[in-house]
Short mmCIF file of C-alpha atoms in Angstrom, two decimals:
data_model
loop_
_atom_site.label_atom_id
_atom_site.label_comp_id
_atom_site.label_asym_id
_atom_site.label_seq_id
_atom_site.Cartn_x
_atom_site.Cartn_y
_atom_site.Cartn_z
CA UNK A 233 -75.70 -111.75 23.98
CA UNK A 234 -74.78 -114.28 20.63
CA UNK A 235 -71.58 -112.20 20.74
CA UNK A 236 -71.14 -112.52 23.71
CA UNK A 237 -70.92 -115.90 24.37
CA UNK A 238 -69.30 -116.60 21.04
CA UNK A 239 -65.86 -114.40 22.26
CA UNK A 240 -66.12 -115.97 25.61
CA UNK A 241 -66.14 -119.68 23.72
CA UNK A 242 -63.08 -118.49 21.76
CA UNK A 243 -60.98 -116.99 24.61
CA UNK A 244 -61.75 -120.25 26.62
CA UNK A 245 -58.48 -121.82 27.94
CA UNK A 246 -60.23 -124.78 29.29
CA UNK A 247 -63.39 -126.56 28.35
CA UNK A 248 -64.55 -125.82 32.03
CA UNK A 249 -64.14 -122.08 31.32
CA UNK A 250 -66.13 -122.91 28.40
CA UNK A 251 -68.69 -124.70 29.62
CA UNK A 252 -69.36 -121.73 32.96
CA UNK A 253 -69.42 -119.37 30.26
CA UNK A 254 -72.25 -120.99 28.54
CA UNK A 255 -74.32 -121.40 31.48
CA UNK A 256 -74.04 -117.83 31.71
CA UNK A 257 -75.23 -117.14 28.79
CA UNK A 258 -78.10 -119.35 28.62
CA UNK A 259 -79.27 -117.42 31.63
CA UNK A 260 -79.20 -114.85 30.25
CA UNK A 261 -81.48 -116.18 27.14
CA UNK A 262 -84.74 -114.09 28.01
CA UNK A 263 -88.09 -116.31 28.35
CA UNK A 264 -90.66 -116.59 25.61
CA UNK A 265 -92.90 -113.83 25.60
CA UNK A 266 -96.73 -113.88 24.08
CA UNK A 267 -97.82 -112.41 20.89
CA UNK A 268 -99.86 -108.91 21.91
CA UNK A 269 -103.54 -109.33 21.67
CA UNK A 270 -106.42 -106.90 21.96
CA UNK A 271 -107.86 -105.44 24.65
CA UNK A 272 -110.31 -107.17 27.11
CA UNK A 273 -112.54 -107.10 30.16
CA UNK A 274 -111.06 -109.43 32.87
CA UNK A 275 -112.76 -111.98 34.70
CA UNK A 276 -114.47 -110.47 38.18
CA UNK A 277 -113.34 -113.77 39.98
CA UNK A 278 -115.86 -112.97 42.92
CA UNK A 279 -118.81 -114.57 40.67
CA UNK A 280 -116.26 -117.12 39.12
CA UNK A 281 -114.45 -120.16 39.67
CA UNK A 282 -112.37 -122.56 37.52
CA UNK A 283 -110.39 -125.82 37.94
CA UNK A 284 -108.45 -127.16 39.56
CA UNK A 285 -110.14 -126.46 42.49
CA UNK A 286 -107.77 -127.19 45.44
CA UNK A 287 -109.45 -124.84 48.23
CA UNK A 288 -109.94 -126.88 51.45
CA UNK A 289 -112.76 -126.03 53.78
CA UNK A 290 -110.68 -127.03 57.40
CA UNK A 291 -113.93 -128.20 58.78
CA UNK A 292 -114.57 -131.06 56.65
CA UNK A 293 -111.72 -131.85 55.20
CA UNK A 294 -113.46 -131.67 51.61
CA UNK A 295 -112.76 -129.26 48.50
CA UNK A 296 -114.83 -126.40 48.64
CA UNK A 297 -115.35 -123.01 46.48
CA UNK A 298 -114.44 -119.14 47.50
CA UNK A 299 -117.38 -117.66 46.57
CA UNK A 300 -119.69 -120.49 46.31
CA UNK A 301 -121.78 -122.33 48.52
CA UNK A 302 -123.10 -125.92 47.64
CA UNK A 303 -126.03 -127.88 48.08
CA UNK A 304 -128.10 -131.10 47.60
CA UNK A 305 -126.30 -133.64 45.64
CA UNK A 306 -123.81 -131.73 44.56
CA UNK A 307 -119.62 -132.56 45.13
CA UNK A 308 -117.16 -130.44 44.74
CA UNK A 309 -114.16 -132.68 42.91
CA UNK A 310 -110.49 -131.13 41.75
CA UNK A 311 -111.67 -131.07 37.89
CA UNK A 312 -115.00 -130.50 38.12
CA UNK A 313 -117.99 -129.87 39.98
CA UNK A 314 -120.53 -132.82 39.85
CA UNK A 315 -124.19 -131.29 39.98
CA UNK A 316 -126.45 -134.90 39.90
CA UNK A 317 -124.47 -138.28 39.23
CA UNK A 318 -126.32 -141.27 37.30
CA UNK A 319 -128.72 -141.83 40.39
CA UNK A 320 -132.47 -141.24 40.23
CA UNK A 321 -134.42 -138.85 42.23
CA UNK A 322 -130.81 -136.13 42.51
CA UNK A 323 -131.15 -132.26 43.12
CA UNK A 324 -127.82 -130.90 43.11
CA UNK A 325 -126.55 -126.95 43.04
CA UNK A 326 -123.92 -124.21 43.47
CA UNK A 327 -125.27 -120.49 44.12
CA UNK A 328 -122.49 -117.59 44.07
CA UNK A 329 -122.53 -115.65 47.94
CA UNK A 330 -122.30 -112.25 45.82
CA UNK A 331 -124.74 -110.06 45.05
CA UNK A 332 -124.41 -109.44 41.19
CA UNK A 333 -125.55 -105.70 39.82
CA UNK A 334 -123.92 -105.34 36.42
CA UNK A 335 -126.46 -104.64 33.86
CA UNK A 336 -124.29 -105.77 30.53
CA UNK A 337 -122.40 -108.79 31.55
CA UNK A 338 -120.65 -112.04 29.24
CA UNK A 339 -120.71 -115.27 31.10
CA UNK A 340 -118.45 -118.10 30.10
CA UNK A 341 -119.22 -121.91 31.36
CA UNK A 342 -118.35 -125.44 30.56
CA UNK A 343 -120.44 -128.15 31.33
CA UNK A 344 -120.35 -132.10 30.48
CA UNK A 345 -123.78 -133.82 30.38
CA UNK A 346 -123.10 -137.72 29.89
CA UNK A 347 -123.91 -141.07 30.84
CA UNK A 348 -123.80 -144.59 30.27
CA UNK A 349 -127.49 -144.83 28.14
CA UNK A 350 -127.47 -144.22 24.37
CA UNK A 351 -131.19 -143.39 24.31
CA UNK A 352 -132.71 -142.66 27.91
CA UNK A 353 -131.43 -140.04 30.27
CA UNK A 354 -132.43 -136.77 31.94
CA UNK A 355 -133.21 -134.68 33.22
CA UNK A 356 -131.33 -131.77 32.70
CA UNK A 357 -129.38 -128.65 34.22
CA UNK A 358 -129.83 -124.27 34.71
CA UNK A 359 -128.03 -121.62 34.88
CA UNK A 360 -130.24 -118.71 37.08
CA UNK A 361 -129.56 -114.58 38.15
CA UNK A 362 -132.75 -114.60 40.50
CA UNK A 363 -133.49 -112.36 42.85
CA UNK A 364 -133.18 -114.65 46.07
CA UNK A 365 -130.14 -116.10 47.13
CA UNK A 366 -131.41 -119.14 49.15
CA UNK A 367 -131.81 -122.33 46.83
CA UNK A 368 -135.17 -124.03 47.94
CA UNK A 369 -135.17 -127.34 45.95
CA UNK A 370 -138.35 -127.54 43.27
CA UNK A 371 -139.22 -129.23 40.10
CA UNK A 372 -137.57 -126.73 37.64
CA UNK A 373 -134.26 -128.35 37.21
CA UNK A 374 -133.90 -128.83 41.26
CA UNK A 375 -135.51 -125.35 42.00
CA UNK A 376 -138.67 -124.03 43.14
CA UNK A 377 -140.97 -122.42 40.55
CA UNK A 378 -142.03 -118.72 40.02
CA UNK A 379 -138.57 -117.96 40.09
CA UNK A 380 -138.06 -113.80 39.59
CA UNK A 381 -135.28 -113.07 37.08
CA UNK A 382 -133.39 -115.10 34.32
CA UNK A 383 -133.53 -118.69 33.55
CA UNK A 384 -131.25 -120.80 31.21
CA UNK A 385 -132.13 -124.18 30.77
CA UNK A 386 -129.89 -127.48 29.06
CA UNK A 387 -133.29 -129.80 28.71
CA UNK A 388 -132.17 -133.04 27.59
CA UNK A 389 -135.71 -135.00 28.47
CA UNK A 390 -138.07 -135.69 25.95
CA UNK A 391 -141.64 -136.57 26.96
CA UNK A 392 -142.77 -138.53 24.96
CA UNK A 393 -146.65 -138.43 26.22
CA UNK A 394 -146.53 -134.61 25.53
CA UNK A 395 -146.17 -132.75 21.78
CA UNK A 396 -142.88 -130.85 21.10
CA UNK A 397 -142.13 -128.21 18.83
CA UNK A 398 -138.56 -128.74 18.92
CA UNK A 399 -136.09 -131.75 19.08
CA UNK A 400 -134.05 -132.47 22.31
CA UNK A 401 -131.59 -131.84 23.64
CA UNK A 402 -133.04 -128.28 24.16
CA UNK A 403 -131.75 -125.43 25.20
CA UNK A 404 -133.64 -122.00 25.84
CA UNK A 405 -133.73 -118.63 28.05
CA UNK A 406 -136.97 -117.93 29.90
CA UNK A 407 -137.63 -114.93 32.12
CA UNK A 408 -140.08 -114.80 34.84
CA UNK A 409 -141.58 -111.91 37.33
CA UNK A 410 -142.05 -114.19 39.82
CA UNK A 411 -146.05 -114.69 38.75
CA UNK A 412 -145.26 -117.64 35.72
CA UNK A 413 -145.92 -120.83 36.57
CA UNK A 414 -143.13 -123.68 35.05
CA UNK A 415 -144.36 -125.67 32.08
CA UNK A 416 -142.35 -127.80 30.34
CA UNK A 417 -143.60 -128.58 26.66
CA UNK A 418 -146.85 -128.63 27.75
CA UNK A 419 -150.14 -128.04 25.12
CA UNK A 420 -152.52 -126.58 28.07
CA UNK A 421 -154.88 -124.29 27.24
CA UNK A 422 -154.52 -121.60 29.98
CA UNK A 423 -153.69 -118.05 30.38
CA UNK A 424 -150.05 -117.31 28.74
CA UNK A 425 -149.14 -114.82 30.78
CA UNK A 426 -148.94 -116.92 33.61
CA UNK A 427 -147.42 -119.66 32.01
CA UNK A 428 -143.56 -119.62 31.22
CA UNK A 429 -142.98 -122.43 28.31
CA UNK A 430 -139.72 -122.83 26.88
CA UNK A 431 -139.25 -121.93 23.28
CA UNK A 432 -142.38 -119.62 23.80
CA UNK A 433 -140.40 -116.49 23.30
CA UNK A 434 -139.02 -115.55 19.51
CA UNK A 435 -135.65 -116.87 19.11
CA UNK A 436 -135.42 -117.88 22.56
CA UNK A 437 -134.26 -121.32 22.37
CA UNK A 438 -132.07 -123.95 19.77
CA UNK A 439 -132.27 -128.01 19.53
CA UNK A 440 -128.32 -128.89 20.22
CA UNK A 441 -126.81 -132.34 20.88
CA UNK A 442 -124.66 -131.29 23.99
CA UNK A 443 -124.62 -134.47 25.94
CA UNK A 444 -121.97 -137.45 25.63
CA UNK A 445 -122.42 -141.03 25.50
CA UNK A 446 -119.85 -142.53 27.71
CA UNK A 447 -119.51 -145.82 26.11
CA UNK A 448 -118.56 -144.38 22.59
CA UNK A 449 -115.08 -145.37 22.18
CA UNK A 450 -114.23 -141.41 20.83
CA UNK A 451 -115.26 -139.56 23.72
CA UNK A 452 -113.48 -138.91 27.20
CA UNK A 453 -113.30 -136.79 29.90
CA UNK A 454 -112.08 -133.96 28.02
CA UNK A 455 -115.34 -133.94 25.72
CA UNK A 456 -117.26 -130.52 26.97
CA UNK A 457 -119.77 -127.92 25.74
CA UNK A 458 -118.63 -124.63 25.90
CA UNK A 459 -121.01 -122.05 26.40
CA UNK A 460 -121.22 -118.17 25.74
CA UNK A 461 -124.00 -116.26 27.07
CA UNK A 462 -124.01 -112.36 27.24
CA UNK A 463 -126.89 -109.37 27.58
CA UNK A 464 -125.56 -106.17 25.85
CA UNK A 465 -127.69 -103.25 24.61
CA UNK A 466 -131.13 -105.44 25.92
CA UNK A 467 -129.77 -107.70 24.01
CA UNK A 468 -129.48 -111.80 24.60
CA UNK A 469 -127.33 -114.16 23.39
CA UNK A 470 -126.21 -117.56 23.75
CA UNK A 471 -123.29 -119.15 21.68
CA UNK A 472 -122.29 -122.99 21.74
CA UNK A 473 -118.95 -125.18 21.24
CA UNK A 474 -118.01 -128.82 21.24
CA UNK A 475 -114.63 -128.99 22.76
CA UNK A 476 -112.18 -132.02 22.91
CA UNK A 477 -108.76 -133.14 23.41
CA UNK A 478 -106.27 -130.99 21.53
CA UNK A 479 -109.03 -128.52 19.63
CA UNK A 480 -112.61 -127.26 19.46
CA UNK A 481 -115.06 -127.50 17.42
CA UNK A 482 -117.39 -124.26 15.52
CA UNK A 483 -119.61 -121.96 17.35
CA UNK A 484 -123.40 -122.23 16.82
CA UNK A 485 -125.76 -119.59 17.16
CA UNK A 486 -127.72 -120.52 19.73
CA UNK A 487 -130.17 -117.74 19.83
CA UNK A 488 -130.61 -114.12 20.29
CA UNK A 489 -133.50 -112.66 22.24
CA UNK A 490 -134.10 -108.98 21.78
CA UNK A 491 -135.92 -106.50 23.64
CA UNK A 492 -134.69 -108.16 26.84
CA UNK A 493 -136.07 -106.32 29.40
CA UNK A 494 -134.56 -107.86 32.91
CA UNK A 495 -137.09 -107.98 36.20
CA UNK A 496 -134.78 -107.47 38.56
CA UNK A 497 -131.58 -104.74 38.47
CA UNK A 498 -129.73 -107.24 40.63
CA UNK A 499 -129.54 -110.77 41.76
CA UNK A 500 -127.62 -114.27 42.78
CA UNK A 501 -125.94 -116.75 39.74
CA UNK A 502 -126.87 -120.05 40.52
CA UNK A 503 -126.56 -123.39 38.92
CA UNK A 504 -129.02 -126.21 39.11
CA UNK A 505 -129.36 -129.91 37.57
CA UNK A 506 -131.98 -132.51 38.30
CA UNK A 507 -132.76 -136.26 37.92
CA UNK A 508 -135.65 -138.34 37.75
CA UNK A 509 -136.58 -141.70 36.81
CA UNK A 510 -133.80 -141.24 34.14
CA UNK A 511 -130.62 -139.88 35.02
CA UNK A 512 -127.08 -138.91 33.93
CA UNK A 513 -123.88 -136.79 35.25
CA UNK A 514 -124.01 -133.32 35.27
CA UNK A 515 -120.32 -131.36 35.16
CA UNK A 516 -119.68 -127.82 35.42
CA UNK A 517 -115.79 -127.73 34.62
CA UNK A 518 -115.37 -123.82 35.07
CA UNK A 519 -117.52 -120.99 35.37
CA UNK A 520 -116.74 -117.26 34.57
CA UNK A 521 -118.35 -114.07 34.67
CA UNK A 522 -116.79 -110.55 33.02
CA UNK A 523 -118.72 -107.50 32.45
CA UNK A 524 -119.58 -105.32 29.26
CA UNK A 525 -119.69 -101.95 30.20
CA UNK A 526 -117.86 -99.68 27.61
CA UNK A 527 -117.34 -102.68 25.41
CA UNK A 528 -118.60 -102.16 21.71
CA UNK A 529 -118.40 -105.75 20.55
CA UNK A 530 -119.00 -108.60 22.79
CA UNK A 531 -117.81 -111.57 20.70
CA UNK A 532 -114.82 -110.06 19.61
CA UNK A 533 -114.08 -108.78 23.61
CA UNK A 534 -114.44 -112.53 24.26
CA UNK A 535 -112.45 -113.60 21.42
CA UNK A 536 -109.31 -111.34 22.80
CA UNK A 537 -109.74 -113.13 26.55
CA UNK A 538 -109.93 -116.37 25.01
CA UNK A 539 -106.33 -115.64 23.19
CA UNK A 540 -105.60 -114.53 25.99
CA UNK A 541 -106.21 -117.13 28.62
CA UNK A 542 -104.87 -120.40 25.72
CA UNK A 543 -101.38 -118.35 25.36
CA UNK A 544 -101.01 -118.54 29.64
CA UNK A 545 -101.83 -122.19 29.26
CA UNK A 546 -99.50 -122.55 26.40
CA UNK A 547 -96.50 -120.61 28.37
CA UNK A 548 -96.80 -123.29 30.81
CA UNK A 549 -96.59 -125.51 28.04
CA UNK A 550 -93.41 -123.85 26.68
CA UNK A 551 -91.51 -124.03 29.81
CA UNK A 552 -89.84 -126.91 28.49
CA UNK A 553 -88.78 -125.86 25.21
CA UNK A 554 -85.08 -124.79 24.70
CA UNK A 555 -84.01 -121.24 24.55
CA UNK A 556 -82.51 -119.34 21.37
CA UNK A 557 -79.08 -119.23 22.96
CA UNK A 558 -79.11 -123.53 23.17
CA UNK A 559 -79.26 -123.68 19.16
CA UNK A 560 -75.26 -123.32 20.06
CA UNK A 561 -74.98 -126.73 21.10
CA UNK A 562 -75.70 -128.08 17.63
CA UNK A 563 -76.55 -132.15 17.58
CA UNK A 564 -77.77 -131.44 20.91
CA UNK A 565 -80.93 -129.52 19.89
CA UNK A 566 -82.80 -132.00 18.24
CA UNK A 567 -82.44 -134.49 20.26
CA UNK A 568 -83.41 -131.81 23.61
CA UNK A 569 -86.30 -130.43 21.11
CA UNK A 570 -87.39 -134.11 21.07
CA UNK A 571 -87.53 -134.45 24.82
CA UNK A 572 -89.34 -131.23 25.30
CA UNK A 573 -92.11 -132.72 23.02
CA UNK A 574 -92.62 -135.99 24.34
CA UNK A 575 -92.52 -134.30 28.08
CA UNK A 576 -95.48 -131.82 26.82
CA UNK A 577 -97.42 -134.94 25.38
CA UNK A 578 -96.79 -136.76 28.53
CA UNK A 579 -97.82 -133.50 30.68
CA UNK A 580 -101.23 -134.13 28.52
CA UNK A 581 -101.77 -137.76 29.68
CA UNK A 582 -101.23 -137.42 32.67
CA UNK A 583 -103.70 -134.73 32.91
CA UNK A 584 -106.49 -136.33 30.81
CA UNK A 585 -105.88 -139.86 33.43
CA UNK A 586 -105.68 -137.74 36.18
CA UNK A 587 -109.53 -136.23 34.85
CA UNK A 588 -110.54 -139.71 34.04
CA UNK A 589 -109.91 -141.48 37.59
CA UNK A 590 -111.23 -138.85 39.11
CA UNK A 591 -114.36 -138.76 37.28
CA UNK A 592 -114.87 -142.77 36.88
CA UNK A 593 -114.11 -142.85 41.00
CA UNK A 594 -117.01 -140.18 41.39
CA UNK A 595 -119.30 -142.76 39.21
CA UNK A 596 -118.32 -145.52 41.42
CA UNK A 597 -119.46 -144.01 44.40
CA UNK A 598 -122.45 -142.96 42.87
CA UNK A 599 -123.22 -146.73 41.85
CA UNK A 600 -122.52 -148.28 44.80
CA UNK A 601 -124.38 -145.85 46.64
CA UNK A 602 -127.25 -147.07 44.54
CA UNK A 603 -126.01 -150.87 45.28
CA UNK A 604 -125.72 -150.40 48.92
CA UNK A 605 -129.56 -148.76 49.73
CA UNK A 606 -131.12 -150.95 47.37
CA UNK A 607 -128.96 -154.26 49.22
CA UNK A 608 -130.59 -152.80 52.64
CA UNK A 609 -134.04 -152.52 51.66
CA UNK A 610 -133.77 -155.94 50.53
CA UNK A 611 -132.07 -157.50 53.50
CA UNK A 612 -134.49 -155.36 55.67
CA UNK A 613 -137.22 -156.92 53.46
CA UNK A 614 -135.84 -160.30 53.93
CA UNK A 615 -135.58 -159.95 57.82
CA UNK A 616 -139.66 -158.98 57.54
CA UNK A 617 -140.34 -162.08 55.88
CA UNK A 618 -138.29 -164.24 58.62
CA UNK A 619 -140.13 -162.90 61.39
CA UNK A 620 -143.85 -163.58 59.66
CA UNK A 621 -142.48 -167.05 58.96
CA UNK A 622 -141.84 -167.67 62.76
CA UNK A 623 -144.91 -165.73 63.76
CA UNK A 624 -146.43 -168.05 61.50
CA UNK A 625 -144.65 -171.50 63.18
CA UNK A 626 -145.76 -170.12 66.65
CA UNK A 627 -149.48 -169.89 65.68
CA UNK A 628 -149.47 -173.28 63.88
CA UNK A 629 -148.37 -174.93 66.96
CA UNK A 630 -151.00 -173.07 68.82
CA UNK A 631 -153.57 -174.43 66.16
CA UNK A 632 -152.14 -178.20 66.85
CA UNK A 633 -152.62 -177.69 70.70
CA UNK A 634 -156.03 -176.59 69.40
CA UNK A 635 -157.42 -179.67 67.58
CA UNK A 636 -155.87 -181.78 70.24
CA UNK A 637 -157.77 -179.85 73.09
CA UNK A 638 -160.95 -180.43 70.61
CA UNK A 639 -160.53 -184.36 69.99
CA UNK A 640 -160.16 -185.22 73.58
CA UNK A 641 -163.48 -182.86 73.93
CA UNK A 642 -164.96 -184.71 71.37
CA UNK A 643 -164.15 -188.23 73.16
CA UNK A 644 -165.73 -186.63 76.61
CA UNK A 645 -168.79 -185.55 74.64
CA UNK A 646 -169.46 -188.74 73.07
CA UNK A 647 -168.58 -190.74 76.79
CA UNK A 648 -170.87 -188.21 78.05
CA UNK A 649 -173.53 -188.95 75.15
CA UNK A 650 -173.38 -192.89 75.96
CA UNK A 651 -173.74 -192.78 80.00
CA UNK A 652 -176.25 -189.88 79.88
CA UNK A 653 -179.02 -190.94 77.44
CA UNK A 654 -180.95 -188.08 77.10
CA UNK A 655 -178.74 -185.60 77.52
CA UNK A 656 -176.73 -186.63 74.84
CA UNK A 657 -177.87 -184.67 72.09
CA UNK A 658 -177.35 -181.21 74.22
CA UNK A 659 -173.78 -181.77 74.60
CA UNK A 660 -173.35 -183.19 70.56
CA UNK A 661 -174.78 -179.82 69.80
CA UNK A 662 -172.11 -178.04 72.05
CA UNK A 663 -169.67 -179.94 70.37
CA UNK A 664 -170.35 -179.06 67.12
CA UNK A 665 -170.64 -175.43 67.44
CA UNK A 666 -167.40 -175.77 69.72
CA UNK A 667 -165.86 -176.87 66.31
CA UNK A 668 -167.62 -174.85 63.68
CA UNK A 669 -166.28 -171.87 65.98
CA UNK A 670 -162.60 -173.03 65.76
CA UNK A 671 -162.88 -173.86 62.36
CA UNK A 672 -164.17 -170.48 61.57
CA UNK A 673 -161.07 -168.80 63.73
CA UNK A 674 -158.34 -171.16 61.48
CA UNK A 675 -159.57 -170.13 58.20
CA UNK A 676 -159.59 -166.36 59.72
CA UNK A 677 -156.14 -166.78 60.55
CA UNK A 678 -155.09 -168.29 56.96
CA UNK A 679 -156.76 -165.28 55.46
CA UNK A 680 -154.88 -163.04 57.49
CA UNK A 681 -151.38 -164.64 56.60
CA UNK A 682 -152.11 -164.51 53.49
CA UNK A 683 -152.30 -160.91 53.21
CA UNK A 684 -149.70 -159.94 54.94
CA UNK A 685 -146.71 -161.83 53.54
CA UNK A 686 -145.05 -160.39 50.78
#
C-alpha cells in the first residue's frame, strides 16, 4: 500500500490528483487490531448487566434492567445502580429473573460504598444465590433471615455495645440451610448450629477498607471496589481491588473457604443493601457472571477476560489516533497526534462529570427527600399546636362567662341572705359549694391543657 501511494504521489500532475490519491490510500490504511490474548469463558449476560444502562421500561418512562427486577429503595441511574442513598431507615435491591444452575461459576462486581461521614455510617450491602426468587425485605442487609443458599456480606457497621473479633469494614461468606438464624457479631451463648455468625467459618471472612469518604479531596466518582468471587472444585474465593481514575490498585486475598458444600443445586443472584440510624450510598456499577466448567485456573481465566474487555475499551479509545499511512504527511503528524490526545483526555472528563452530576443529582434528591418529610411533620406539628391554642381561647372565654355567671350569683345570694334572715346561711352554703365545684372544674381543665400541648 506505502508503494502504492508513493508512485501515485510521483505520477501526480496536479496537487488535486495528489491529494484524491491520498485519500485513497488512507482508506485503505487497515484499523488497529488487538494484541491476541488467551482463551476465556464469556460473560452469560442473562445473569449480568453493566453500565451504561440506557434500557427504557415504556411504562414509566424510567431506566430499567433486562434481566433484573428492582425493589425498595433502589434506582436504576445510567452509571450506576443506587441500592440505599444517605437516608435512614432504606432497604433497597436488584434480584436477577433467571434461574441460575451452574455449579462452578466466577462472578465479577463493582460496588462504591461512600458518604459524607468520616467516622459513622452503615449499614452495609449482600450479594445472595438463594433458593427463592421473591425478595421479602428483613434485617439481614434488607432481607429476611433463614435465607437457604449463599450469602456475601460488605459489613461496614461496627457495634460498638457488642465484642468483635475482627475490624470493620468486614467482609465474609456465610451459608445457610434455611434453619440458621442471622447474628451479627454477637457473643450469645446458644446452639451454633442454628446460629450463622460471620467470620464463624475458617477463612471465611477479611477486615478491608472498601468504603469512600466523599469529602476527601482525592476521591471521586470513579473510586470503586472491584470484586472477584468464584466456587471451583468446592472451592470459595473472594478477591478485592481498589480502582480509580486511570489505574487500579493490587488484589487482596480476601479469603478462601474450602470444603464448600452448596445447599441448594440452583437458585436466584440477588443484591441487597440496608440503612439504619446511620447511613451511606450504596453503588453497584456493573455486575457479571461467567461460568467455570472445563476451566483449570480461575484467576488466570479471569485475567484473559479482563485483557480482554480493557483492549475493547481502549479500541474505542484509539479511534482517534492516526493511521500508519498519515506518517506521510510529515509536520502534520505531530501536531494531529497532539489532537488525538487531548480529544482522548477530554473523552475522559467528560465521562468522569457526566458520572459526577449524575451521582451528586441522585444525593440531592435523596436530601431533600429527607428535607421535605421532615418540613411536613413539622408544619403538620405546628398546625396541631394552632388548633390547641384556639381550643384553648374558646374555653377561656367560656371560663370568663363562668365567673361572671358566679359573681352576679354571689350578689343574689348575699341580697337573698339580707331580706331572708334565717335562711341566709342555707343559700351561703349553696354558694360556696357552687364555687368550690367550679373551681375544682378550672383547675381540671388547666391540668388537662397541660398535658396535651406539646
Amino acid at each position: 500500500m506505502h508503494a502504492k501511494l508513493l508512485f501515485g504521489l510521483l505520477g501526480c500532475v496536479s496537487a488535486q490528483e495528489g491529494a484524491q490519491v491520498l485519500t485513497e490510500a488512507l482508506k485503505e490504511a487497515p484499523a488497529p487490531t488487538p494484541p491476541s490474548v488467551g482463551k476465556y469463558m464469556p460473560v452469560l449476560e442473562e445473569y449480568s448487566f453493566r453500565t451504561p444502562i440506557d434500557e427504557i421500561n415504556e411504562f414509566t418512562g424510567m431506566r430499567m434492567l433486562e434481566h433484573w427486577d428492582a425493589g425498595g429503595a433502589a434506582v436504576i441511574q445510567r452509571s450506576f445502580v443506587r441500592l440505599t442513598a444517605e437516608k435512614q431507615g432504606q432497604k433497597g435491591w436488584i434480584t436477577n429473573r433467571h434461574l441460575f444452575d451452574l455449579q462452578e461459576w466466577s462472578l465479577e462486581m463493582e460496588l462504591r460504598a461512600s458518604g459524607h461521614s468520616p467516622y459513622l455510617y452503615g449499614d452495609g450491602l449482600a450479594i445472595w444465590l438463594v433458593d427463592a426468587y421473591d425478595h421479602i425485605e428483613g434485617p439481614v442487609f434488607g432481607r429476611e433471615d433463614y435465607w437457604r443458599g449463599l450469602g456475601i456480606f460488605f459489613d461496614t457497621f461496627q457495634n460498638i455495645d457488642q465484642q468483635h473479633h475482627h475490624r470493620h469494614p468486614f467482609i465474609y461468606a456465610m451459608i445457610n440451610d434455611g434453619t440458621q438464624h442471622y447474628v451479627p457479631d454477637a457473643e450469645k451463648k446458644q446452639d451454633a448450629s442454628k446460629q450463622a455468625l460471620p467470620g464463624a467459618a475458617e477463612n471465611s471472612g477479611c477486615s478491608y477498607d472498601f468504603r469512600y469518604h466523599e469529602a476527601r479531596h482525592d476521591v471521586s466518582v470513579l473510586n470503586h471496589t472491584r470484586v472477584h468471587v468464584f466456587l471451583k472444585d468446592s472451592v470459595l474465593k473472594m478477591r478485592v481491588q481498589q480502582t480509580h481514575r486511570g489505574g487500579e490498585g493490587e488484589w487482596y486475598d480476601c479469603f478462601e473457604m474450602r470444603d464448600v458444600v452448596m445447599p441448594i443445586k440452583q437458585g436466584y443472584f440477588s443484591i441487597s443493601s440496608a440503612t439504619g440510624d446511620l447511613v451511606d450510598n450504596h453503588d453497584i456499577i456493573h455486575f457479571t457472571v461467567r461460568s467455570l466448567e472445563k476451566v483449570d485456573d480461575p484467576i488466570a481465566d479471569y485475567e484473559h477476560w479482563m485483557t480482554a474487555e480493557k483492549q475493547q475499551l481502549q479500541l474505542k479509545v484509539e479511534e482517534h489516533d492516526l493511521r500508519p499511512a498519515e506518517g506521510l504527511q510529515r509536520d502534520y503528524t505531530r501536531v494531529l497526534r497532539a489532537q488525538a490526545a487531548a480529544i482522548k483526555s477530554l473523552n475522559a472528563d467528560m465521562d468522569q462529570l457526566k458520572q459526577m452530576l449524575e451521582f451528586e443529582m441522585a444525593s440531592v434528591v435523596a436530601g431533600l427527600s429527607v428535607a421535605r418529610k421532615s418540613i411536613d411533620q413539622k408544619d403538620e406539628d405546628l398546625r396541631e399546636v394552632n388548633k390547641k391554642l384556639k381550643d384553648s381561647e374558646s374555653m377561656q372565654d367560656k371560663l370568663r362567662e363562668s365567673n361572671l355567671d358566679v359573681e352576679s350569683l354571689k350578689k343574689e345570694v348575699l341580697q337573698v341572705k339580707n331580706s331572708s334572715g334565717g335562711w341566709g346561711w342555707p343559700f351561703i352554703i349553696l354558694f360556696l359549694m357552687l364555687v368550690a365545684l367550679a373551681g375544682v372544674g378550672y383547675n381540671r381543665y388547666r391540668k388537662i391543657m397541660k398535658s396535651h400541648l406539646p
